[in-house]
XYZ file of C-alpha atoms in Angstrom:
404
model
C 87.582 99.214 27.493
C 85.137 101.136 25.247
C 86.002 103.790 22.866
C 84.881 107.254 24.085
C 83.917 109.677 21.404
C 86.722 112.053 22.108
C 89.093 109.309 21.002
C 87.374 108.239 18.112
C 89.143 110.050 15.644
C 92.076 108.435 17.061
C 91.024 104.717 16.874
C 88.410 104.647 14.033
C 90.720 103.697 11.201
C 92.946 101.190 13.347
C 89.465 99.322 14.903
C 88.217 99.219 11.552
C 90.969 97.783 9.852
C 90.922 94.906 12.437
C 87.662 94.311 11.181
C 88.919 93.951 7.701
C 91.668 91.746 8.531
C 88.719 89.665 11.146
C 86.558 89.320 8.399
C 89.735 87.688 5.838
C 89.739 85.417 8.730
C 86.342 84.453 9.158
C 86.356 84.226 4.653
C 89.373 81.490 5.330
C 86.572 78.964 7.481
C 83.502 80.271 5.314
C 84.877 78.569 2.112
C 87.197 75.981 3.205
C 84.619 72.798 3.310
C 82.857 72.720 -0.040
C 86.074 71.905 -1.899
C 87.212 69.584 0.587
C 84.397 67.411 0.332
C 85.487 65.231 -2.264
C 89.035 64.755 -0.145
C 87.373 64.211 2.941
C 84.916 61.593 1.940
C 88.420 59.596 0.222
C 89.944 60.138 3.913
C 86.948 58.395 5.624
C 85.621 56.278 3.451
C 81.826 58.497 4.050
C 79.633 59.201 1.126
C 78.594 62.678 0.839
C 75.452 62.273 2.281
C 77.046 61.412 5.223
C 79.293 64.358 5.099
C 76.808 66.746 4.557
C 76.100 66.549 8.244
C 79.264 68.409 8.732
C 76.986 71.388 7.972
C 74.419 70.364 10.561
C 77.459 70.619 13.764
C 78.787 73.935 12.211
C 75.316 75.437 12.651
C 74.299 73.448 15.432
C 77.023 75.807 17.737
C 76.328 78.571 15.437
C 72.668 78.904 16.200
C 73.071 77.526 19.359
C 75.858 80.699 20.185
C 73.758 83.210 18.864
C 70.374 82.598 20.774
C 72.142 82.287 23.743
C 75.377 84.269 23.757
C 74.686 87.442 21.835
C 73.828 89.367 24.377
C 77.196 89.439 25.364
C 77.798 92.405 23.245
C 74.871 93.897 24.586
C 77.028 93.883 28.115
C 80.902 93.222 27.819
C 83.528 95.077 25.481
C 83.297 93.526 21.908
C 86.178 93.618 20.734
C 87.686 91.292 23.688
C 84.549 88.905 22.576
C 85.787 89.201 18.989
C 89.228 88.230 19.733
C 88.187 85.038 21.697
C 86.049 83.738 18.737
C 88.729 84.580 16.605
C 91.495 82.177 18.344
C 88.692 79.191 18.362
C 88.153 79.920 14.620
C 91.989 79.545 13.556
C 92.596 76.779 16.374
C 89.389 74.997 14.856
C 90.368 75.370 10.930
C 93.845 74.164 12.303
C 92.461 70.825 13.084
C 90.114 70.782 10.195
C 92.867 68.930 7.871
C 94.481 66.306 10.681
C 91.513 64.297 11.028
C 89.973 61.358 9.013
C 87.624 60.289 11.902
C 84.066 61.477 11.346
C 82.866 62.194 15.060
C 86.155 64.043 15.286
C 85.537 66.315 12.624
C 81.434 66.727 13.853
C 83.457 68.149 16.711
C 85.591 70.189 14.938
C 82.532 71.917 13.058
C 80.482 72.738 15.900
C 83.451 74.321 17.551
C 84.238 76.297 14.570
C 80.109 77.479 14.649
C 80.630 78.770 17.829
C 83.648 80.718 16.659
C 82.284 81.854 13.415
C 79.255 82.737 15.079
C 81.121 85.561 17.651
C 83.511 86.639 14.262
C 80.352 87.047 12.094
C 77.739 88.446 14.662
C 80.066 90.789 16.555
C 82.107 92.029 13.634
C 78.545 92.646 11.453
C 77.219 94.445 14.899
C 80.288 96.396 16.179
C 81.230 98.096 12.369
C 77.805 99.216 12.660
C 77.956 100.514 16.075
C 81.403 102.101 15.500
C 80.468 103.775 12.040
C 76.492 104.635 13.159
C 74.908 106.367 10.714
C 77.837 106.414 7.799
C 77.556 102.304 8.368
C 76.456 101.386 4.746
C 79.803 101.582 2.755
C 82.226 99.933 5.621
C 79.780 97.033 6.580
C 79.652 96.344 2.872
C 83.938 96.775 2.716
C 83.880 94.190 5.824
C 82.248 91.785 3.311
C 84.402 92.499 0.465
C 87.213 91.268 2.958
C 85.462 88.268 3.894
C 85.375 87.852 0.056
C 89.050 88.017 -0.107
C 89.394 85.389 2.562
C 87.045 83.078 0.674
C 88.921 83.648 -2.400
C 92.136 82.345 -1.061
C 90.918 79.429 0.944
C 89.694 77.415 -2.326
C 92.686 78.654 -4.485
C 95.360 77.158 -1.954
C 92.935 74.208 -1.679
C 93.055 73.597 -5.546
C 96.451 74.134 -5.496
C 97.415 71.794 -3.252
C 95.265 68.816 -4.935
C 97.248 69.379 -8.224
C 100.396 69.121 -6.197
C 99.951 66.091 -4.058
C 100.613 68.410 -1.126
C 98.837 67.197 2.036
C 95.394 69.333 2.663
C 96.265 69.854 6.281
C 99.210 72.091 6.209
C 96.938 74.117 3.814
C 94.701 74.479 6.260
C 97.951 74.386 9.716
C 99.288 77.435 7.899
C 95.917 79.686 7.229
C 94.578 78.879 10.879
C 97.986 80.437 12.459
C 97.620 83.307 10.137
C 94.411 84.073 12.424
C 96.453 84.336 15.705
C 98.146 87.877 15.013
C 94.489 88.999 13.826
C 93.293 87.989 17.373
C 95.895 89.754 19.362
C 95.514 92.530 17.633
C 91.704 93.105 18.525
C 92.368 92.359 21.987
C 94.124 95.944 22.436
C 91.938 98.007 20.528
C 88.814 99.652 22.293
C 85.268 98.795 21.728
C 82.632 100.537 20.283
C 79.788 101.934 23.056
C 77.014 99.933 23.470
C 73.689 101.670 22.391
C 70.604 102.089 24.091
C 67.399 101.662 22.454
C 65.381 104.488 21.979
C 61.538 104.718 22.063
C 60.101 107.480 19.630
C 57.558 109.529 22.126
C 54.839 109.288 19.302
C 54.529 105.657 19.459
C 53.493 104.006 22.144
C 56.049 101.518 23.804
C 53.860 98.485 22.491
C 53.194 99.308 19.235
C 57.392 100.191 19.377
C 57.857 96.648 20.716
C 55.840 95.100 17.825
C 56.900 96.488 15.510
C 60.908 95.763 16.482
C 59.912 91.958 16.785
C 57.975 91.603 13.178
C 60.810 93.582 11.302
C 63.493 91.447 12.956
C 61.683 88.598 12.272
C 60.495 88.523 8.949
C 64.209 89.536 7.650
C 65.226 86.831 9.744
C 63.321 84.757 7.863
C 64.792 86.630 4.323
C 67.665 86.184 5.463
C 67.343 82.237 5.762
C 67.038 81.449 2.257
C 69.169 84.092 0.973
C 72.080 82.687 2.907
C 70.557 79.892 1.614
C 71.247 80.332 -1.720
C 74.792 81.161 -1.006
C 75.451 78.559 1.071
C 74.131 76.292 -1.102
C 76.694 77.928 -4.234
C 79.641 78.181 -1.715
C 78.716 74.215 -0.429
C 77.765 72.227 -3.400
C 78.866 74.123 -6.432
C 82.437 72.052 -6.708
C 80.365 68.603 -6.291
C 78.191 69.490 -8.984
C 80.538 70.367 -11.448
C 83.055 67.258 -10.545
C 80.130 64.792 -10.013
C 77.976 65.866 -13.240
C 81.599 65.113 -15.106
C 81.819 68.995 -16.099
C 85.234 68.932 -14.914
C 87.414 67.755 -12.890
C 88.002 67.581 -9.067
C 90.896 70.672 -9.253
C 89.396 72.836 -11.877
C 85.642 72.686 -9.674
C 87.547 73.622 -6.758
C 89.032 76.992 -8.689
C 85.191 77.358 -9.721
C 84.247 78.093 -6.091
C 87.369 80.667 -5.744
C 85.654 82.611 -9.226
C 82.407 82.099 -7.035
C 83.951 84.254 -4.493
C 85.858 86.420 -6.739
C 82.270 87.557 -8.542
C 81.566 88.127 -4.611
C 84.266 89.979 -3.926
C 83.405 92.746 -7.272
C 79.823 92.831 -6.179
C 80.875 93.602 -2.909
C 83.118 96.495 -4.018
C 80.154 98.303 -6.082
C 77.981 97.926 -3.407
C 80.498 99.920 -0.829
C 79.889 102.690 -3.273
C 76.271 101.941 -4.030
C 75.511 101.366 -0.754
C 75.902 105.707 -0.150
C 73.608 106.656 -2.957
C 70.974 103.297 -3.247
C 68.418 102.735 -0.925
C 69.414 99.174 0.809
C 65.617 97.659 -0.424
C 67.014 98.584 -3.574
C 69.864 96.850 -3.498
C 68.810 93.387 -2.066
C 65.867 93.574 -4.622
C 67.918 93.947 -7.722
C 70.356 91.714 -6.802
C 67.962 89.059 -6.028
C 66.591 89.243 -10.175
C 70.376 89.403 -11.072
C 71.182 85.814 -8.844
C 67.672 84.850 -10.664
C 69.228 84.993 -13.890
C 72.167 84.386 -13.859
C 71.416 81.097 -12.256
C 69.556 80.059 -15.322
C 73.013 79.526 -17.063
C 73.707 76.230 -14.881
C 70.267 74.824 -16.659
C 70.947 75.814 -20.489
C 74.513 75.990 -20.834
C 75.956 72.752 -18.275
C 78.325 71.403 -20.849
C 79.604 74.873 -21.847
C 82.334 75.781 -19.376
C 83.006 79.116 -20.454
C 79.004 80.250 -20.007
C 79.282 78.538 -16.924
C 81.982 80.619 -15.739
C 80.463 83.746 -16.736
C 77.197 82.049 -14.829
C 79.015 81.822 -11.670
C 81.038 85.113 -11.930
C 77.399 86.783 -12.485
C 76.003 84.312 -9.213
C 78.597 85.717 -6.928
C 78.539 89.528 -8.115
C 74.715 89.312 -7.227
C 74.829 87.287 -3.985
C 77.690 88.963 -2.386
C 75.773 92.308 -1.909
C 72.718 90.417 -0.210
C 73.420 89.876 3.320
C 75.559 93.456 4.383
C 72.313 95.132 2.845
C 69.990 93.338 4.602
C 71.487 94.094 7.796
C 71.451 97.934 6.196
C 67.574 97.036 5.704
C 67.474 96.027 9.035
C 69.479 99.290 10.645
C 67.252 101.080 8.629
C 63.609 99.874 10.725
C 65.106 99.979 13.798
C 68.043 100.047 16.262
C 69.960 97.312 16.297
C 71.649 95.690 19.392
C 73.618 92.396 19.671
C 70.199 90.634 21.105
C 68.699 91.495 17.432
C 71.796 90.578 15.856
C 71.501 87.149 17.508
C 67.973 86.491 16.072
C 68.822 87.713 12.607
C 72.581 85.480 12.696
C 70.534 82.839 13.933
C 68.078 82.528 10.969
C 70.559 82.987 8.952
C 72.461 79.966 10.125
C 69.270 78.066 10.118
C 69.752 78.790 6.212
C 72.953 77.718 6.067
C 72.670 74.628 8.271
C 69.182 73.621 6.556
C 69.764 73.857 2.915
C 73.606 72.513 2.825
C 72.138 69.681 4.982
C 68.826 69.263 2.693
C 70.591 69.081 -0.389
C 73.621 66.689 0.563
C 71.085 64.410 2.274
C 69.329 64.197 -1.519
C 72.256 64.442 -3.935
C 72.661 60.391 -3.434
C 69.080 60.227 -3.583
C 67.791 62.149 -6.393
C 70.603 63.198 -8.174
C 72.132 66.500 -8.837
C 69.260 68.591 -10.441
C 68.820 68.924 -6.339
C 71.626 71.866 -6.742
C 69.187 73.844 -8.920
C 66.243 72.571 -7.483
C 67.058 74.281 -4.283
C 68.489 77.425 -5.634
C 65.417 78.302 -7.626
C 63.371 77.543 -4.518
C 64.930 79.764 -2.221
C 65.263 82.601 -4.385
C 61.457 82.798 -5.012
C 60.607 82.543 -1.400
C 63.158 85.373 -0.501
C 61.523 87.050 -3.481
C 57.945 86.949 -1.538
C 59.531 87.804 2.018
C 61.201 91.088 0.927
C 57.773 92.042 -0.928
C 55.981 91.313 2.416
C 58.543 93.757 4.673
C 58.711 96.475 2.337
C 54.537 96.393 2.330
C 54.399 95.963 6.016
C 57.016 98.237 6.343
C 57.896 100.911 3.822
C 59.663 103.071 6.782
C 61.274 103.273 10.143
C 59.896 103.263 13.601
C 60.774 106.779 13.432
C 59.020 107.612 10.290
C 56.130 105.919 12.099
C 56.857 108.210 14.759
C 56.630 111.297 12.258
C 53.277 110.492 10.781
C 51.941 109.811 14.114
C 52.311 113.693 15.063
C 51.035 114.130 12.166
């Protein structure tokens, strides 16, 4: 069932608020591991470099899903496709907590990549095919959800390891929370499909190359800077319990104030987002994430800087991806088969540098955590110089001068 336009005054606000409330969901899985590493290797007896392979099976089924399933919103209703990722996702976080067997919980992460994939692909895709050209402030609200969720995940975490209370019913309790979510979406209609359009002043190769180099060098942005967060969302708790800055309960509330700097940057950007250019906004929050970051390096002992550090982290980092996909939208028309390339690279990010860095913490200590961060911000740095010289405008503005 898709939406026609006549109804779409009708169904707008009710298909975007399940959105929202999809995108709390998907925030509930997108923070829930990095604090529970230190739990989970206690529960089976695996040292974190072991663990950090729990990244590798999440992306594994992520990347995996998005090469070869995203053109399934290219053909069949979304929001139907939504829904089904959506059950996985809270039947998956479900089981995340009643496990201390290490090829069970492999198992449990790839599943959930699958189902994050078809929340965070087909919810990114569909509030941009709903919303068209006013798309900028609600694909940046739909991350300001997934802030929320992200928020609360860590929070009830911490909570529950100063209370003794088992981790599992934590975790029983937020993946039934998802099932109303998925129902939901499963009665709404879904936004058309579009069709790609050729301009008639550039040829259909040029068009074709020029689609492919766009979508593939932000894929490649887009690596590192979910990269970056990844690698704050992942690894931030360890290195702040491991390096003795704190304890186990009080890093865990660290990555909730990540996501709570997420969650403000997020906000501005739904309102900057319909005056800023989106190269504007990925490039200035880039410097801000630079600087900020420098806090962890000169101030580690001083909790209260480092605080403010990771406040200032998330309010720059949380803006990043919704505007790249704005940067994207902006070159050329997306559909769910360039959705899938750009998810996919940025799952490659997310499975890579996790993985990278958990694999080296035992080996080289945890200087790793910065060593990475810095690494991956200067590379995006050089990427999103290389688009915007390759390709100041549109395919349409291409079009224009063309004629011209």
């Amino acid at each position: 069932m898709f939406l026609k336009e006549q109804n779409r005054k009708k169904w707008a606000i009710p298909i975007t608020i399940g959105y929202f409330l999809t995108f709390v969901c998907f925030g509930f899985a997108g923070s829930a591991v990095g604090p529970l590493i230190n739990r989970l290797s206690e529960s089976t007896s695996a040292n974190i470099s072991a663990l950090s392979y729990l990244f590798l099976f999440r992306s594994f089924g992520f990347i995996g899903s998005s090469l070869l399933l995203a053109r399934l919103f290219d053909r069949f209703p979304g929001n139907r496709l939504l829904s089904f990722g959506l059950l996985f996702l809270g039947a998956m976080l479900a089981l995340l907590g009643s496990t201390s067997v290490l090829w069970q919980l492999f198992l449990i992460m790839f599943i959930l990549g699958i189902s994050a994939n078809f929340v965070n692909m087909g919810g990114n895709t569909l509030i941009q095919w709903l919303h068209k050209d006013n798309a900028g402030p609600f694909l940046n609200l739909v991350h300001v959800f997934y802030s929320i969720g992200c928020i609360i995940t860590p929070l009830l975490i911490g909570s529950s390891l100063n209370s003794g209370q088992p981790i599992g019913r934590t975790l029983l309790i937020l993946g039934f929370v998802v099932l109303p979510v998925a129902l939901f979406l499963v009665f709404l209609p879904s936004p058309e499909i579009p069709v790609q359009r050729t301009d008639k002043n550039v040829d259909q190769a040029q068009s074709q190359t020029h689609i492919w180099q766009v979508t593939l060098l932000i894929g490649l942005f887009t690596l590192f800077i979910v990269g970056v967060e990844c690698t704050y969302n992942s690894w931030l708790s360890t290195f702040l319990f491991a390096g003795g800055i704190m304890k186990e309960a009080d890093a865990a509330y660290f990555t909730s104030i990540f996501w709570t700097g997420s969650l403000v940057g997020r906000v501005l950007s739904v309102f900057a987002s319909m005056k800023v250019k989106p190269a504007k906004l990925v490039s200035s929050s880039l410097i801000l994430v630079l600087i900020s970051s420098l806090g962890f390096v000169f101030f580690r002992k001083q909790q209260t800087i480092i605080l403010i550090a990771t406040l200032l982290t998330g309010f720059a980092v949380g803006p990043l991806f919704p505007n790249t996909l704005l940067l994207l939208k902006e070159k050329v028309i997306l559909s769910g088969k360039m959705s899938g390339i750009v998810f996919a690279f940025s799952e490659t990010g997310s499975m890579v540098i996790p993985w990278t860095i958990g694999q080296l913490f035992d080996r080289t200590g945890l200087n790793i955590f910065l060593y990475g961060i810095f690494s991956q911000l200067i590379i995006a740095i050089i990427f999103l110089i290389i688009i915007q010289k390759r390709f100041p405008g549109s395919l349409e503005k291409m079009g224009n001068e063309a004629q011209v």
